[in-house]
Coordinates of C-alpha atoms in Angstrom, one line a residue:
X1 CA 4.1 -166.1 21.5
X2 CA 2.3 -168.3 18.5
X3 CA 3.9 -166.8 16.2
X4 CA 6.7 -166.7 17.5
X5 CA 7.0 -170.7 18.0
X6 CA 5.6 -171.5 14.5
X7 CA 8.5 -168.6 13.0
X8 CA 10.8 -171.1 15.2
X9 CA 9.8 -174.4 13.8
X10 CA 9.1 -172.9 10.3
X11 CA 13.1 -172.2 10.2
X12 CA 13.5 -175.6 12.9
X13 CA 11.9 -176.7 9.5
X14 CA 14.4 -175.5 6.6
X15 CA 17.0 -175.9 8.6
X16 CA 17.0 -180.0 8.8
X17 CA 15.9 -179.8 4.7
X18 CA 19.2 -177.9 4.1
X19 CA 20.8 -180.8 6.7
X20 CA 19.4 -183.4 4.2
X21 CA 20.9 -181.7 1.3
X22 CA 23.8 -181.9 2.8
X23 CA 26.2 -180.7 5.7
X24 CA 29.8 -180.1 6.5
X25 CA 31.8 -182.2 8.6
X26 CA 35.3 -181.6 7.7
X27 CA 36.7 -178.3 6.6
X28 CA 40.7 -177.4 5.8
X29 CA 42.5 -175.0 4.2
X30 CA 44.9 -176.2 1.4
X31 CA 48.3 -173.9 1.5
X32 CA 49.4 -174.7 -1.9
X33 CA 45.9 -174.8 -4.4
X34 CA 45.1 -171.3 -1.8
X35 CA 42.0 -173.3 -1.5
X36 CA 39.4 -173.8 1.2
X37 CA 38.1 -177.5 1.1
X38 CA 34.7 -178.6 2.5
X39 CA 33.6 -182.7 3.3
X40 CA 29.9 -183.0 3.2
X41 CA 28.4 -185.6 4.3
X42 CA 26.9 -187.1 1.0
X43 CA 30.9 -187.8 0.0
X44 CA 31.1 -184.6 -2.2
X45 CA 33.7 -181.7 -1.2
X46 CA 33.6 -178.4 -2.2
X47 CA 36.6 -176.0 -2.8
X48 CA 36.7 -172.8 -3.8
X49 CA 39.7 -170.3 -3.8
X50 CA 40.0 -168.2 -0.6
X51 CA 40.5 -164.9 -2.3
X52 CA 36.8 -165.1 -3.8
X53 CA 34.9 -165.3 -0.1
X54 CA 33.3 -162.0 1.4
X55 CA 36.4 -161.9 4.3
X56 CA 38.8 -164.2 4.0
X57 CA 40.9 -162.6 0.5
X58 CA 43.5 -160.9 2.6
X59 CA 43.9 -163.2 5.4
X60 CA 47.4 -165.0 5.9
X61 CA 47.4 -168.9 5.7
X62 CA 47.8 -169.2 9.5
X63 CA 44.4 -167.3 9.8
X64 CA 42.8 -169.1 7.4
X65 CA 44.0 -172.7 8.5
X66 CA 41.7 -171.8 11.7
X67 CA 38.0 -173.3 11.2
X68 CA 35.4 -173.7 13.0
X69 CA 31.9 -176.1 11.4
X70 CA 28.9 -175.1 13.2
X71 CA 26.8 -177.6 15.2
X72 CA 24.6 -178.0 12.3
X73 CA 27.2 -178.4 9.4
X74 CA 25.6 -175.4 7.7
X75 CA 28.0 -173.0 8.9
X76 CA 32.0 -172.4 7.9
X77 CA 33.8 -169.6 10.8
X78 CA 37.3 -168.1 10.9
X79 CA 37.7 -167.1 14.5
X80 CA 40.7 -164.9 13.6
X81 CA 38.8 -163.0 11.1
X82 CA 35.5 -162.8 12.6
X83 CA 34.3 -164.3 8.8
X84 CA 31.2 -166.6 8.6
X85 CA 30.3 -168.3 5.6
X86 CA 26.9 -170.1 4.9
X87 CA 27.3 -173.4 3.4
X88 CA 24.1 -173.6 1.1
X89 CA 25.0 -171.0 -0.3
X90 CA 28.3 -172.2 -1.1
X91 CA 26.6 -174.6 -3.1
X92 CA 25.0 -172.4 -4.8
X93 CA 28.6 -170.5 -6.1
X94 CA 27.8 -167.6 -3.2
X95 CA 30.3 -166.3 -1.7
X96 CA 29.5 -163.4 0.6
X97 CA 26.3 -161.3 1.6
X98 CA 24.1 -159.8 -1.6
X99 CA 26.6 -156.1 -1.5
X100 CA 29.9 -158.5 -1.9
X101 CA 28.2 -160.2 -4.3
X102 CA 26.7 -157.2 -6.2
X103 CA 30.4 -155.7 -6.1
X104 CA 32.1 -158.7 -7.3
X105 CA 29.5 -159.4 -10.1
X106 CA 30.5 -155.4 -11.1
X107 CA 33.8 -156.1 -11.3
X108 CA 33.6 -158.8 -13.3
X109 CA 30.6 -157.6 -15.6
X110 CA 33.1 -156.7 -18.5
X111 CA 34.3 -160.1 -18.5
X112 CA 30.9 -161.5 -18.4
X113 CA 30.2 -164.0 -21.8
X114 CA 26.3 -165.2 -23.2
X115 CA 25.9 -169.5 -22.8
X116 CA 25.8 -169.3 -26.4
X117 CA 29.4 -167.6 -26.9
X118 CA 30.5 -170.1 -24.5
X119 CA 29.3 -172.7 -26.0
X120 CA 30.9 -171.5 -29.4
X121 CA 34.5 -171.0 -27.9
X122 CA 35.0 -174.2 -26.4
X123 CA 34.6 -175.8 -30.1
X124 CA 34.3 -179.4 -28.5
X125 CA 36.7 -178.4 -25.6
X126 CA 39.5 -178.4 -27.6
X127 CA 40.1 -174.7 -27.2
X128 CA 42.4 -172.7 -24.9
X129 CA 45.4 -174.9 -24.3
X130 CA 45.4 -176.5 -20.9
X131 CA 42.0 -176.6 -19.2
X132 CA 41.5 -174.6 -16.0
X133 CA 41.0 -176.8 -12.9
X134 CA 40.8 -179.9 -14.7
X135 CA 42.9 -181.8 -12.3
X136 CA 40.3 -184.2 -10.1
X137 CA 40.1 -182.7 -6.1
X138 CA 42.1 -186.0 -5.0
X139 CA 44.5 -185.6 -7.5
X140 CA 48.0 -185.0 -5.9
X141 CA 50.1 -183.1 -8.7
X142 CA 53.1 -183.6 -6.4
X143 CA 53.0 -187.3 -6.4
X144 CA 55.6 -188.4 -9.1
X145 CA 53.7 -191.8 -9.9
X146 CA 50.4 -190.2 -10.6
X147 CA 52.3 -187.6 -12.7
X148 CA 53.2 -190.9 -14.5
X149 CA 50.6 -192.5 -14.7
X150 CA 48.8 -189.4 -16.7
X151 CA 51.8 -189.0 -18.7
X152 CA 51.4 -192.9 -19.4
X153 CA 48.0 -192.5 -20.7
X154 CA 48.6 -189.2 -22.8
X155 CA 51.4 -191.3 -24.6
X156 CA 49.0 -193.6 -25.5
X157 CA 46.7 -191.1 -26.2
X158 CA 48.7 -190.1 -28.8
X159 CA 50.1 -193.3 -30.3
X160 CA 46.2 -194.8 -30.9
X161 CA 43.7 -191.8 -31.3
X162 CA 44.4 -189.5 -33.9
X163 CA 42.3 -186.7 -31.3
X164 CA 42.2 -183.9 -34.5
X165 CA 39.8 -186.3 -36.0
X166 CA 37.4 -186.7 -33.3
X167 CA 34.0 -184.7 -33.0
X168 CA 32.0 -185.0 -30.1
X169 CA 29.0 -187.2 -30.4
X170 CA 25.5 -185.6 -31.2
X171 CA 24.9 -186.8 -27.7
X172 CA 26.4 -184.3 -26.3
X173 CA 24.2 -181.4 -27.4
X174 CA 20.6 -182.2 -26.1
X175 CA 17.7 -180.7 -26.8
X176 CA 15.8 -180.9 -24.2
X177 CA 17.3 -181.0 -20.2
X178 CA 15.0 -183.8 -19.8
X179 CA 16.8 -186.1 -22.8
X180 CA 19.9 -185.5 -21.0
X181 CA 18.6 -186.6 -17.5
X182 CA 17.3 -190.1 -19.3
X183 CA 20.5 -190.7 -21.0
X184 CA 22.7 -190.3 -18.2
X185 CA 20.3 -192.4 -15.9
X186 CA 20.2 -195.5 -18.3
X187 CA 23.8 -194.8 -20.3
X188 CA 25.6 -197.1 -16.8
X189 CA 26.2 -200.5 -17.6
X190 CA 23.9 -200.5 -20.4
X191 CA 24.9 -200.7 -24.3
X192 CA 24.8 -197.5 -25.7
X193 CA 24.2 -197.7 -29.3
X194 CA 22.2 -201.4 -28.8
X195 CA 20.2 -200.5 -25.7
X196 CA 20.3 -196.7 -24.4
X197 CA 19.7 -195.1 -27.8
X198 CA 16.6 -197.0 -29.0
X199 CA 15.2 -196.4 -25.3
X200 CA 15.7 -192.0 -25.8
X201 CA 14.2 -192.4 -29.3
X202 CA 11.1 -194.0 -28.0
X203 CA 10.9 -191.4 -25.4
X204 CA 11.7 -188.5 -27.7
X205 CA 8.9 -190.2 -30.8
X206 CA 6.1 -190.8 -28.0
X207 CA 6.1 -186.9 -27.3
X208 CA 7.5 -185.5 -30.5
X209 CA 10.7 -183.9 -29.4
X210 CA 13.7 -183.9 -31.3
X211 CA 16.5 -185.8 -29.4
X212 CA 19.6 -183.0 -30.1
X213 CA 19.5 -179.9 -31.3
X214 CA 20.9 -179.1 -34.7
X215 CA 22.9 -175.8 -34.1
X216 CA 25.9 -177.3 -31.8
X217 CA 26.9 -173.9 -30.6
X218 CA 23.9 -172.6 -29.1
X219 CA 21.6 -173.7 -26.8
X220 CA 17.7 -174.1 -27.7
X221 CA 15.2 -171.4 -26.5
X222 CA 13.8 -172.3 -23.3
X223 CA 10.4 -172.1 -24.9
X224 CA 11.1 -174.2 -27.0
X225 CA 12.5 -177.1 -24.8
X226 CA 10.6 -179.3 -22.8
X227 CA 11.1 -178.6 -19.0
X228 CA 12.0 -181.3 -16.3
X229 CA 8.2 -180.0 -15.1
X230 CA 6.7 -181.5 -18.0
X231 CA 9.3 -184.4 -17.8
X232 CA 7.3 -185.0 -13.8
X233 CA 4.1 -184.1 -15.0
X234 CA 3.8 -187.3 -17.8
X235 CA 4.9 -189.7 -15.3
X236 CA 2.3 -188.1 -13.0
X237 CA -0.4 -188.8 -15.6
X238 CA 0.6 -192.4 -16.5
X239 CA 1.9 -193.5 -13.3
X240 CA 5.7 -195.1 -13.6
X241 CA 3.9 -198.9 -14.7
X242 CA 2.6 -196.9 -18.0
X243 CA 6.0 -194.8 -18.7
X244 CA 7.7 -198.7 -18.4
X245 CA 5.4 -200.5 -20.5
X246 CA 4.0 -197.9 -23.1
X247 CA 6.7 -195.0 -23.2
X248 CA 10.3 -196.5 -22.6
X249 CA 9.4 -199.6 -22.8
X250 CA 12.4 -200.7 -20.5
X251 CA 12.5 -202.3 -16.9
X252 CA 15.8 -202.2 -16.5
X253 CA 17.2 -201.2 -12.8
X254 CA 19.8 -199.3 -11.5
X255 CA 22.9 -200.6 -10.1
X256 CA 22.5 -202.1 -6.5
X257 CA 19.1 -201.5 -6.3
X258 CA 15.7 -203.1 -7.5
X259 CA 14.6 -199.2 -8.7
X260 CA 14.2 -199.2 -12.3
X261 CA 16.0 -196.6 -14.1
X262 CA 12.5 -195.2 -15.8
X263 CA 11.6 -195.0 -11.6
X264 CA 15.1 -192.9 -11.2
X265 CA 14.5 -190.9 -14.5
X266 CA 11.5 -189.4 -12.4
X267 CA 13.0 -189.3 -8.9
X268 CA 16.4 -187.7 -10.2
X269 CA 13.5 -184.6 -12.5
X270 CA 12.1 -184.3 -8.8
X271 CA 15.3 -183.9 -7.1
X272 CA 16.9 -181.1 -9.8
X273 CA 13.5 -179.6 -10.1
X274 CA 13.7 -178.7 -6.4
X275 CA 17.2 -177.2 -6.8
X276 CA 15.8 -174.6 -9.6
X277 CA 16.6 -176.7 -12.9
X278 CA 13.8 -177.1 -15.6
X279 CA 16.1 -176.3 -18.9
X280 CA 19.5 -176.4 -20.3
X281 CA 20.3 -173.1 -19.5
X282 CA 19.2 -173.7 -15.9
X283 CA 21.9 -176.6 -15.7
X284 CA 24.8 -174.2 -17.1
X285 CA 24.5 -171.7 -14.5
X286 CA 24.1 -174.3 -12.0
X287 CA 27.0 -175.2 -9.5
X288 CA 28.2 -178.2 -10.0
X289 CA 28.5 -179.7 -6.6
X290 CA 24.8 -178.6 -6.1
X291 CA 23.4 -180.7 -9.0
X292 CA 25.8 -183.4 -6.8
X293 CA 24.5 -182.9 -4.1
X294 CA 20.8 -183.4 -5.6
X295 CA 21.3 -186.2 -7.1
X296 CA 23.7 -188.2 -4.6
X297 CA 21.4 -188.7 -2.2
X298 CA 19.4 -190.8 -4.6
X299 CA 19.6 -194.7 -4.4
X300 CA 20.7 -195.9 -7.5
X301 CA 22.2 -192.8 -8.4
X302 CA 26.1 -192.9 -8.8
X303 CA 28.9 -190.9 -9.8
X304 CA 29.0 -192.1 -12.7
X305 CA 25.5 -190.9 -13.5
X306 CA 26.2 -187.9 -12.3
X307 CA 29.4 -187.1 -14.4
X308 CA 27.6 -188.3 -17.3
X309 CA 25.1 -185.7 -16.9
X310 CA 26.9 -182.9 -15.9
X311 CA 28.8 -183.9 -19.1
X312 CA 26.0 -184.1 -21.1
X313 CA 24.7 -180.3 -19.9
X314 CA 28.0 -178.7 -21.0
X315 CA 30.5 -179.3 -18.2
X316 CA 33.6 -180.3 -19.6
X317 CA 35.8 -180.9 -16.5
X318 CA 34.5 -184.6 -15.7
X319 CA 35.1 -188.1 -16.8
X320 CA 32.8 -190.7 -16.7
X321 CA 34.9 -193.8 -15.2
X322 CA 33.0 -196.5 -17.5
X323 CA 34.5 -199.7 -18.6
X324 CA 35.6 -198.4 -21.9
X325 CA 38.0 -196.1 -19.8
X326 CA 39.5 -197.9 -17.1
X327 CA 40.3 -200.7 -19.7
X328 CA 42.2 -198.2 -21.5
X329 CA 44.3 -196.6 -18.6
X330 CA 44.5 -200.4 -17.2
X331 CA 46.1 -201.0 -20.6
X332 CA 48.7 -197.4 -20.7
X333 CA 49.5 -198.5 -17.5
X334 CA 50.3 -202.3 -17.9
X335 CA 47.7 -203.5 -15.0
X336 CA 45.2 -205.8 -15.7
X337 CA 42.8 -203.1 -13.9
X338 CA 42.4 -199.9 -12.6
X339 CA 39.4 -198.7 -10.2
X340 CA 36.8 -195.9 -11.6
X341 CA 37.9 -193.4 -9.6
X342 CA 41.2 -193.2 -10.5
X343 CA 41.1 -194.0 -14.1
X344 CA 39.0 -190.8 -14.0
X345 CA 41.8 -188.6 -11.8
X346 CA 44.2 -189.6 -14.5
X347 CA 42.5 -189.0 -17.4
X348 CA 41.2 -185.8 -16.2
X349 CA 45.5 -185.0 -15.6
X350 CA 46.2 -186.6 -19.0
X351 CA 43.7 -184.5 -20.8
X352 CA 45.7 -181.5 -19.4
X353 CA 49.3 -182.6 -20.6
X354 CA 47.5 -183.1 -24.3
X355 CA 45.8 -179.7 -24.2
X356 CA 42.1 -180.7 -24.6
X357 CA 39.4 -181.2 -21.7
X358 CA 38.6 -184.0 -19.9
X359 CA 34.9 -184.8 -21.7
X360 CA 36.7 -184.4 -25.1
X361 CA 39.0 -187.0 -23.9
X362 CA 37.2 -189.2 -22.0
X363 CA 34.6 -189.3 -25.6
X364 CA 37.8 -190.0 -27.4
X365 CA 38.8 -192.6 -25.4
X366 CA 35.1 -194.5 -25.3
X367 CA 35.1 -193.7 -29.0
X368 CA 38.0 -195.6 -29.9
X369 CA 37.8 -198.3 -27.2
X370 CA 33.7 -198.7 -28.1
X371 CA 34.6 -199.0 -31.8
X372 CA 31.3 -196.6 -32.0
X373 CA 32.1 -194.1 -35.2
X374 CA 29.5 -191.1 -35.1

């Protein structure tokens, strides 16, 4: 009976961590993307196409329109097909139980492509006509005015960048996973090239790491990047007062809060570090809504922050809503302002009508609004 009771709270135990990381409580099915979309409760929805879950790839749209959310929020059921699906692992980009998977992954073995080739064939994301699933999750493709609007912006796009001339900025290709995390925690509402650069240097000088990595279509060796452990384990040492004063040497804090961004830098390593990331390869295979969901719960920690680092890490399907952008869709649009959010929706459409992805286009677009030649 002990063991019995501490088996019960040991999973009583996981089950309210998994909670905390974040739980369901809306769930639809969307007819025309064949999608199945999933509120958590940290804001963030997940969608995934229907056909690619363990039981639900042959179901009609009546069947699939019917969910259930368990009492918990960890838990997605189709009462017409007897299907279950386990949100955490959702999150995680699985879809089914280990067979499925196993069959699935066979399937699609001969399709299967290193993070180095993928890195060399998107070329600065200007590869492969129009993007795949570029078009934000709020974004409603059979709205006429936000068809306009993106069309707005890609004409303007084209009258003031010349986008064959633009190369992503060295930023872009880290060396370490840990210089990524530190510029897309202090990169919001900071200066870039004036006050976020100097900051990474001093980082990257005070424990001799190189800030990029030379070779832009391949990613370092994990041996030979530092890892977000290491990252944890010098703030552990010098406490955050020292990594303040004698490392960054920056007490700046992050928006809405009195947390300083070196504070964040650490609590945002801790929070990725417990989702399985300690490298750059680690990061590409992630799921994004996982790394999200990590990070989200932070205070301090935006979406902003988020899409910069995602960004940063290879993911070329988000924007990063700055001031540099939503001046410039403000301005393509004729309105004296335009909120974050939807400056990003409408770039990320835009950068589909011009053939390019949305973090080529949103670098383009800071590029030329910044004045900031690489």
């Amino acid at each position: 009976m002990v063991t019995s009771e501490q088996e019960f709270e040991r999973a009583e135990a996981r089950s309210q961590k998994e909670r905390e990381a974040g739980h369901v409580i809306s769930a639809r099915y969307d007819r025309r993307r064949r999608r199945v979309i999933a509120l958590l409760n940290t804001g963030v929805e997940i969608a995934f196409p229907a056909a690619q879950a363990e039981g639900l790839a042959d179901a009609s749209p009546e069947d699939l329109a019917q969910i259930e959310i368990s009492p918990t929020g960890l838990g997605l059921h189709w009462p017409r097909l007897d299907a279950d699906l386990y949100v955490p692992a959702l999150m995680r980009g699985v879809f089914g139980s280990r067979s499925w998977m196993a069959a699935q992954m066979g399937t699609a073995g001969g399709r299967a492509r290193s993070a180095a080739k993928a890195i060399a064939a998107r070329d600065n994301g200007r590869r492969g006509g129009r993007p795949r699933g570029t078009t934000g999750e709020n974004f409603n493709e059979s709205d006429p005015a936000q068809i306009h609007e993106a069309k707005s912006v890609a004409r303007q796009v084209r009258r003031l960048i010349d986008l064959n001339n633009v190369k992503l900025g060295k930023e872009y290709y880290p060396a370490h996973l840990s210089v990524a995390l530190i510029d897309a925690v202090f990169t919001t509402r900071l200066r870039y090239e004036a006050q976020v650069v100097p900051i990474i240097d001093r980082y990257c000088q005070h424990f001799g790491l190189m800030r990029t990595r030379a070779d832009r279509n391949s990613l370092p060796r994990p041996e030979e990047q530092e890892t977000l452990g290491d990252l944890i384990e010098h703030y552990e040492i010098r406490g955050i007062r020292l990594m303040e004063d004698d490392v960054f040497k920056a007490r700046y804090c992050s928006p809405g809060t009195r947390i300083t961004k070196v504070e964040n830098v650490y609590r945002s390593a801790v929070a990725l570090r417990d989702i399985g990331l300690e490298n750059l390869q680690d990061a590409a295979s992630k799921p994004p809504w996982e790394i999200k969901c990590a990070l989200r719960q932070l205070s301090g920690i935006g979406p902003r922050t988020i899409h910069m680092f995602l960004m940063y890490v290879g993911d070329e399907n988000y924007v990063k809503g700055d001031v540099h952008i939503c001046r410039f869709v403000a301005g393509a649009l004729g309105k004296k302002r335009v909120r974050a959010e939807k400056a990003e929706r409408i770039v990320q459409e835009a950068a589909g009508i011009l053939g390019v992805r949305p973090r080529f286009l949103d670098f383009s677009i800071w590029q030329y609004e910044s004045g900031s030649i690489e």
